[in-house]
Amino acid sequence: DTGVSQDPRHKITKRGQNVTFRCDPISEHNRLYWYRQTLGQGPEFLTYFQNEAQLEKSRLLSDRFSAERPKGSFSTLEIQRTEQGDSAMYLCASSYDRVQETQYFGPGTRLLVL
Amino acid sequence: EDKVVQSPLSLVVHEGDTVTLNCSYEVTNFRSLLWYKQEKKAPTFLFMLTSSGIEKKSGRLSSILDKKELSSILNITATQTGDSAIYLCAPVYNQGGKLIFGQGTELSVKP
């Protein structure tokens, strides 16, 4: 049983560059969530998918952020024109609908924008 | 606005001590509450609490939800150095299931 995986685990980029992160959920999970966590804070919700449909986006998610889950399996989160304030840990979690709504987290992608 | 407050924010104890971590929430469309442990990596699941007054237990850890008081506690008995971590509570929204996390309680257990 493989858990949630994320790639890359670390990313260093220069301000203004675009970055893309990937998340592979637990195989039978139909819900996929993205969160962002900065030092000393709990994770903040960004967006979530049920199968391939993106059902909610946080107002924290600026227009520079876009997420996709094209076939209802893996998901990508892209940040365009990165800013130093985007530096954070980006966490992906998955769950199986409301019946088993416990969310299981991946290892995260740590982004540093210079 | 939805709010989750955990207390204390940090705690230092010695091995063998018992600790109680608190979580209070003001969340619309509340469905359940989850507790996670985070050790310099992604959060790992501890408990899901749905019903008020029913204790969930796993080894030395236990947790209970009080829907009337909009709060939950996490107890750890006979603490060990391996319990050192940040403990996060997260109410679950009824629609969509997104989690609203508190700031966490950083627990440090000294030998």
mmCIF file of C-alpha atoms in Angstrom:
data_model
loop_
_atom_site.group_PDB
_atom_site.id
_atom_site.type_symbol
_atom_site.label_atom_id
_atom_site.label_comp_id
_atom_site.label_asym_id
_atom_site.label_seq_id
_atom_site.Cartn_x
_atom_site.Cartn_y
_atom_site.Cartn_z
ATOM 1 C CA ASP A 1 0.000 0.000 0.000
ATOM 2 C CA THR A 2 1.721 3.156 -1.154
ATOM 3 C CA GLY A 3 0.850 6.420 0.473
ATOM 4 C CA VAL A 4 0.551 9.858 -1.025
ATOM 5 C CA SER A 5 3.649 10.856 -2.967
ATOM 6 C CA GLN A 6 4.826 14.283 -4.042
ATOM 7 C CA ASP A 7 7.491 15.394 -6.441
ATOM 8 C CA PRO A 8 9.844 17.162 -6.176
ATOM 9 C CA ARG A 9 10.539 17.120 -2.453
ATOM 10 C CA HIS A 10 12.524 20.355 -2.642
ATOM 11 C CA LYS A 11 12.561 23.178 -5.154
ATOM 12 C CA ILE A 12 14.693 26.300 -5.213
ATOM 13 C CA THR A 13 13.786 28.880 -7.809
ATOM 14 C CA LYS A 14 14.366 32.507 -8.598
ATOM 15 C CA ARG A 15 11.666 35.104 -8.241
ATOM 16 C CA GLY A 16 9.595 35.355 -11.391
ATOM 17 C CA GLN A 17 10.076 31.761 -12.489
ATOM 18 C CA ASN A 18 7.256 29.243 -12.853
ATOM 19 C CA VAL A 19 7.211 26.033 -10.859
ATOM 20 C CA THR A 20 5.052 22.926 -11.014
ATOM 21 C CA PHE A 21 4.519 20.322 -8.324
ATOM 22 C CA ARG A 22 2.996 16.888 -8.676
ATOM 23 C CA CYS A 23 0.929 14.837 -6.245
ATOM 24 C CA ASP A 24 -0.027 11.183 -6.585
ATOM 25 C CA PRO A 25 -2.787 10.278 -4.129
ATOM 26 C CA ILE A 26 -3.540 6.895 -2.601
ATOM 27 C CA SER A 27 -4.921 4.932 -5.522
ATOM 28 C CA GLU A 28 -8.539 4.459 -4.453
ATOM 29 C CA HIS A 29 -8.951 7.979 -3.047
ATOM 30 C CA ASN A 30 -11.221 10.223 -5.072
ATOM 31 C CA ARG A 31 -10.598 13.441 -3.148
ATOM 32 C CA LEU A 32 -7.344 15.346 -3.369
ATOM 33 C CA TYR A 33 -6.435 18.463 -1.406
ATOM 34 C CA TRP A 34 -3.621 20.998 -1.586
ATOM 35 C CA TYR A 35 -2.443 22.905 1.476
ATOM 36 C CA ARG A 36 0.363 25.358 2.132
ATOM 37 C CA GLN A 37 2.301 25.526 5.359
ATOM 38 C CA THR A 38 4.694 28.227 6.499
ATOM 39 C CA LEU A 39 7.009 28.037 9.475
ATOM 40 C CA GLY A 40 5.214 28.051 12.790
ATOM 41 C CA GLN A 41 1.762 27.770 11.280
ATOM 42 C CA GLY A 42 -0.658 24.959 10.603
ATOM 43 C CA PRO A 43 -1.396 24.038 6.998
ATOM 44 C CA GLU A 44 -3.746 26.367 5.100
ATOM 45 C CA PHE A 45 -6.262 24.994 2.641
ATOM 46 C CA LEU A 46 -5.693 25.979 -0.996
ATOM 47 C CA THR A 47 -7.972 23.849 -3.162
ATOM 48 C CA TYR A 48 -9.530 20.437 -3.547
ATOM 49 C CA PHE A 49 -10.710 18.036 -6.227
ATOM 50 C CA GLN A 50 -13.326 15.358 -6.245
ATOM 51 C CA ASN A 51 -12.237 13.084 -9.068
ATOM 52 C CA GLU A 52 -11.236 15.497 -11.859
ATOM 53 C CA ALA A 53 -13.483 18.364 -10.764
ATOM 54 C CA GLN A 54 -11.982 21.248 -8.821
ATOM 55 C CA LEU A 55 -14.750 22.022 -6.371
ATOM 56 C CA GLU A 56 -13.335 24.729 -4.161
ATOM 57 C CA LYS A 57 -10.506 27.240 -4.178
ATOM 58 C CA SER A 58 -9.408 29.314 -1.229
ATOM 59 C CA ARG A 59 -9.316 33.050 -1.623
ATOM 60 C CA LEU A 60 -5.652 32.638 -0.629
ATOM 61 C CA LEU A 61 -5.115 31.177 -4.074
ATOM 62 C CA SER A 62 -4.143 34.068 -6.310
ATOM 63 C CA ASP A 63 -4.437 34.030 -10.079
ATOM 64 C CA ARG A 64 -0.816 32.964 -10.255
ATOM 65 C CA PHE A 65 -1.771 29.569 -8.832
ATOM 66 C CA SER A 66 -3.477 26.900 -10.881
ATOM 67 C CA ALA A 67 -4.200 23.283 -10.101
ATOM 68 C CA GLU A 68 -5.350 20.430 -12.255
ATOM 69 C CA ARG A 69 -6.323 16.826 -11.877
ATOM 70 C CA PRO A 70 -6.933 15.860 -15.477
ATOM 71 C CA LYS A 71 -7.869 12.205 -15.151
ATOM 72 C CA GLY A 72 -8.939 12.112 -11.552
ATOM 73 C CA SER A 73 -5.682 10.535 -10.487
ATOM 74 C CA PHE A 74 -2.534 12.648 -10.001
ATOM 75 C CA SER A 75 -2.703 16.406 -9.599
ATOM 76 C CA THR A 76 -0.376 19.275 -10.441
ATOM 77 C CA LEU A 77 -0.070 22.651 -8.766
ATOM 78 C CA GLU A 78 1.581 25.388 -10.807
ATOM 79 C CA ILE A 79 2.763 28.723 -9.501
ATOM 80 C CA GLN A 80 3.509 31.326 -12.122
ATOM 81 C CA ARG A 81 5.801 34.307 -11.606
ATOM 82 C CA THR A 82 6.873 33.135 -8.185
ATOM 83 C CA GLU A 83 7.339 35.639 -5.375
ATOM 84 C CA GLN A 84 9.390 35.326 -2.213
ATOM 85 C CA GLY A 85 6.148 35.093 -0.248
ATOM 86 C CA ASP A 86 5.387 31.826 -2.026
ATOM 87 C CA SER A 87 8.191 30.134 -0.102
ATOM 88 C CA ALA A 88 6.499 27.435 1.941
ATOM 89 C CA MET A 89 5.853 23.719 2.225
ATOM 90 C CA TYR A 90 3.157 22.600 -0.214
ATOM 91 C CA LEU A 91 1.278 19.591 1.085
ATOM 92 C CA CYS A 92 -1.022 17.272 -0.773
ATOM 93 C CA ALA A 93 -3.564 15.051 0.957
ATOM 94 C CA SER A 94 -6.107 12.533 -0.246
ATOM 95 C CA SER A 95 -9.215 10.875 1.140
ATOM 96 C CA TYR A 96 -12.006 8.615 0.034
ATOM 97 C CA ASP A 97 -15.060 10.814 -0.057
ATOM 98 C CA ARG A 98 -17.108 11.504 3.049
ATOM 99 C CA VAL A 99 -17.343 7.886 4.098
ATOM 100 C CA GLN A 100 -13.721 7.773 5.130
ATOM 101 C CA GLU A 101 -12.884 11.420 5.287
ATOM 102 C CA THR A 102 -9.564 11.093 7.063
ATOM 103 C CA GLN A 103 -7.022 12.887 4.939
ATOM 104 C CA TYR A 104 -3.609 11.302 4.488
ATOM 105 C CA PHE A 105 -0.771 13.625 3.691
ATOM 106 C CA GLY A 106 2.164 13.295 1.364
ATOM 107 C CA PRO A 107 5.719 14.294 2.346
ATOM 108 C CA GLY A 108 5.323 17.764 0.891
ATOM 109 C CA THR A 109 7.299 19.901 -1.531
ATOM 110 C CA ARG A 110 9.401 22.557 0.117
ATOM 111 C CA LEU A 111 9.669 25.634 -2.109
ATOM 112 C CA LEU A 112 12.257 28.355 -1.645
ATOM 113 C CA VAL A 113 11.988 31.421 -3.831
ATOM 114 C CA LEU A 114 15.161 33.514 -3.934
ATOM 115 C CA GLU B 1 -14.663 33.839 10.190
ATOM 116 C CA ASP B 2 -13.705 30.278 11.055
ATOM 117 C CA LYS B 3 -11.159 29.993 13.790
ATOM 118 C CA VAL B 4 -9.194 27.235 15.483
ATOM 119 C CA VAL B 5 -7.165 27.962 18.601
ATOM 120 C CA GLN B 6 -4.798 25.511 20.201
ATOM 121 C CA SER B 7 -3.245 25.851 23.605
ATOM 122 C CA PRO B 8 -0.654 25.905 24.844
ATOM 123 C CA LEU B 9 1.406 26.886 21.809
ATOM 124 C CA SER B 10 4.405 25.136 23.255
ATOM 125 C CA LEU B 11 5.075 22.816 26.128
ATOM 126 C CA VAL B 12 8.220 21.304 27.631
ATOM 127 C CA VAL B 13 7.868 18.257 29.858
ATOM 128 C CA HIS B 14 10.011 15.399 31.110
ATOM 129 C CA GLU B 15 9.647 11.782 30.164
ATOM 130 C CA GLY B 16 6.882 10.116 32.104
ATOM 131 C CA ASP B 17 4.788 13.254 32.495
ATOM 132 C CA THR B 18 1.175 13.418 31.340
ATOM 133 C CA VAL B 19 0.119 16.260 29.048
ATOM 134 C CA THR B 20 -3.211 17.654 27.899
ATOM 135 C CA LEU B 21 -3.421 19.633 24.682
ATOM 136 C CA ASN B 22 -6.429 21.812 23.968
ATOM 137 C CA CYS B 23 -8.233 22.720 20.773
ATOM 138 C CA SER B 24 -11.171 25.105 20.509
ATOM 139 C CA TYR B 25 -12.936 25.916 17.285
ATOM 140 C CA GLU B 26 -15.495 28.200 15.745
ATOM 141 C CA VAL B 27 -16.316 26.607 12.427
ATOM 142 C CA THR B 28 -19.477 26.801 10.394
ATOM 143 C CA ASN B 29 -20.733 23.549 8.903
ATOM 144 C CA PHE B 30 -18.713 21.449 11.344
ATOM 145 C CA ARG B 31 -18.629 17.741 10.632
ATOM 146 C CA SER B 32 -15.825 16.158 12.622
ATOM 147 C CA LEU B 33 -12.389 16.909 14.032
ATOM 148 C CA LEU B 34 -9.042 15.346 13.256
ATOM 149 C CA TRP B 35 -5.829 15.294 15.250
ATOM 150 C CA TYR B 36 -2.441 14.993 13.571
ATOM 151 C CA LYS B 37 1.158 14.671 14.735
ATOM 152 C CA GLN B 38 3.832 16.485 12.746
ATOM 153 C CA GLU B 39 7.549 15.770 13.141
ATOM 154 C CA LYS B 40 9.471 17.973 10.672
ATOM 155 C CA LYS B 41 7.573 16.349 7.827
ATOM 156 C CA ALA B 42 3.980 15.892 6.732
ATOM 157 C CA PRO B 43 1.254 15.479 9.355
ATOM 158 C CA THR B 44 0.422 11.909 10.331
ATOM 159 C CA PHE B 45 -3.106 11.009 11.351
ATOM 160 C CA LEU B 46 -3.914 10.289 14.996
ATOM 161 C CA PHE B 47 -7.670 10.465 15.599
ATOM 162 C CA MET B 48 -10.953 11.328 13.977
ATOM 163 C CA LEU B 49 -13.672 12.512 16.367
ATOM 164 C CA THR B 50 -17.263 12.720 15.241
ATOM 165 C CA SER B 51 -19.406 12.190 18.313
ATOM 166 C CA SER B 52 -19.306 14.260 21.432
ATOM 167 C CA GLY B 53 -18.178 12.594 24.662
ATOM 168 C CA ILE B 54 -16.786 9.405 23.157
ATOM 169 C CA GLU B 55 -13.119 8.904 23.899
ATOM 170 C CA LYS B 56 -10.839 7.587 21.213
ATOM 171 C CA LYS B 57 -7.750 5.816 22.469
ATOM 172 C CA SER B 58 -4.546 4.569 20.900
ATOM 173 C CA GLY B 59 -1.891 3.363 23.277
ATOM 174 C CA ARG B 60 -0.849 6.244 25.483
ATOM 175 C CA LEU B 61 -2.816 8.773 23.452
ATOM 176 C CA SER B 62 -6.489 9.545 23.873
ATOM 177 C CA SER B 63 -8.805 12.258 22.651
ATOM 178 C CA ILE B 64 -12.347 13.432 23.170
ATOM 179 C CA LEU B 65 -14.666 15.948 21.525
ATOM 180 C CA ASP B 66 -17.092 18.298 23.260
ATOM 181 C CA LYS B 67 -19.462 19.726 20.668
ATOM 182 C CA LYS B 68 -21.288 21.825 23.246
ATOM 183 C CA GLU B 69 -18.083 23.582 24.252
ATOM 184 C CA LEU B 70 -16.704 23.482 20.688
ATOM 185 C CA SER B 71 -13.508 21.949 21.904
ATOM 186 C CA SER B 72 -11.381 18.850 21.986
ATOM 187 C CA ILE B 73 -8.497 17.623 24.084
ATOM 188 C CA LEU B 74 -5.628 15.286 23.342
ATOM 189 C CA ASN B 75 -4.051 13.496 26.267
ATOM 190 C CA ILE B 76 -0.677 11.798 26.259
ATOM 191 C CA THR B 77 0.265 9.742 29.293
ATOM 192 C CA ALA B 78 3.753 8.548 30.256
ATOM 193 C CA THR B 79 5.326 10.774 27.619
ATOM 194 C CA GLN B 80 8.432 9.629 25.758
ATOM 195 C CA THR B 81 11.030 11.593 23.808
ATOM 196 C CA GLY B 82 9.478 10.195 20.629
ATOM 197 C CA ASP B 83 6.312 12.124 21.420
ATOM 198 C CA SER B 84 8.162 15.366 20.719
ATOM 199 C CA ALA B 85 6.348 16.923 17.779
ATOM 200 C CA ILE B 86 3.808 19.516 16.785
ATOM 201 C CA TYR B 87 0.238 18.378 17.415
ATOM 202 C CA LEU B 88 -2.370 19.831 15.087
ATOM 203 C CA CYS B 89 -6.126 19.770 15.400
ATOM 204 C CA ALA B 90 -8.314 20.329 12.354
ATOM 205 C CA PRO B 91 -12.091 20.602 12.173
ATOM 206 C CA VAL B 92 -13.537 19.145 8.993
ATOM 207 C CA TYR B 93 -15.998 21.148 6.949
ATOM 208 C CA ASN B 94 -19.278 19.390 6.324
ATOM 209 C CA GLN B 95 -19.151 20.235 2.634
ATOM 210 C CA GLY B 96 -16.061 19.248 0.769
ATOM 211 C CA GLY B 97 -14.199 18.037 3.780
ATOM 212 C CA LYS B 98 -11.490 20.682 3.810
ATOM 213 C CA LEU B 99 -9.529 20.972 7.029
ATOM 214 C CA ILE B 100 -9.054 24.175 8.986
ATOM 215 C CA PHE B 101 -5.900 23.783 11.039
ATOM 216 C CA GLY B 102 -4.934 25.414 14.273
ATOM 217 C CA GLN B 103 -1.439 26.792 14.810
ATOM 218 C CA GLY B 104 -0.461 23.632 16.617
ATOM 219 C CA THR B 105 1.042 22.814 19.992
ATOM 220 C CA GLU B 106 4.757 22.155 19.967
ATOM 221 C CA LEU B 107 5.530 19.483 22.529
ATOM 222 C CA SER B 108 9.074 18.833 23.656
ATOM 223 C CA VAL B 109 9.730 15.834 25.892
ATOM 224 C CA LYS B 110 13.070 15.912 27.690
ATOM 225 C CA PRO B 111 14.777 12.709 28.862
#
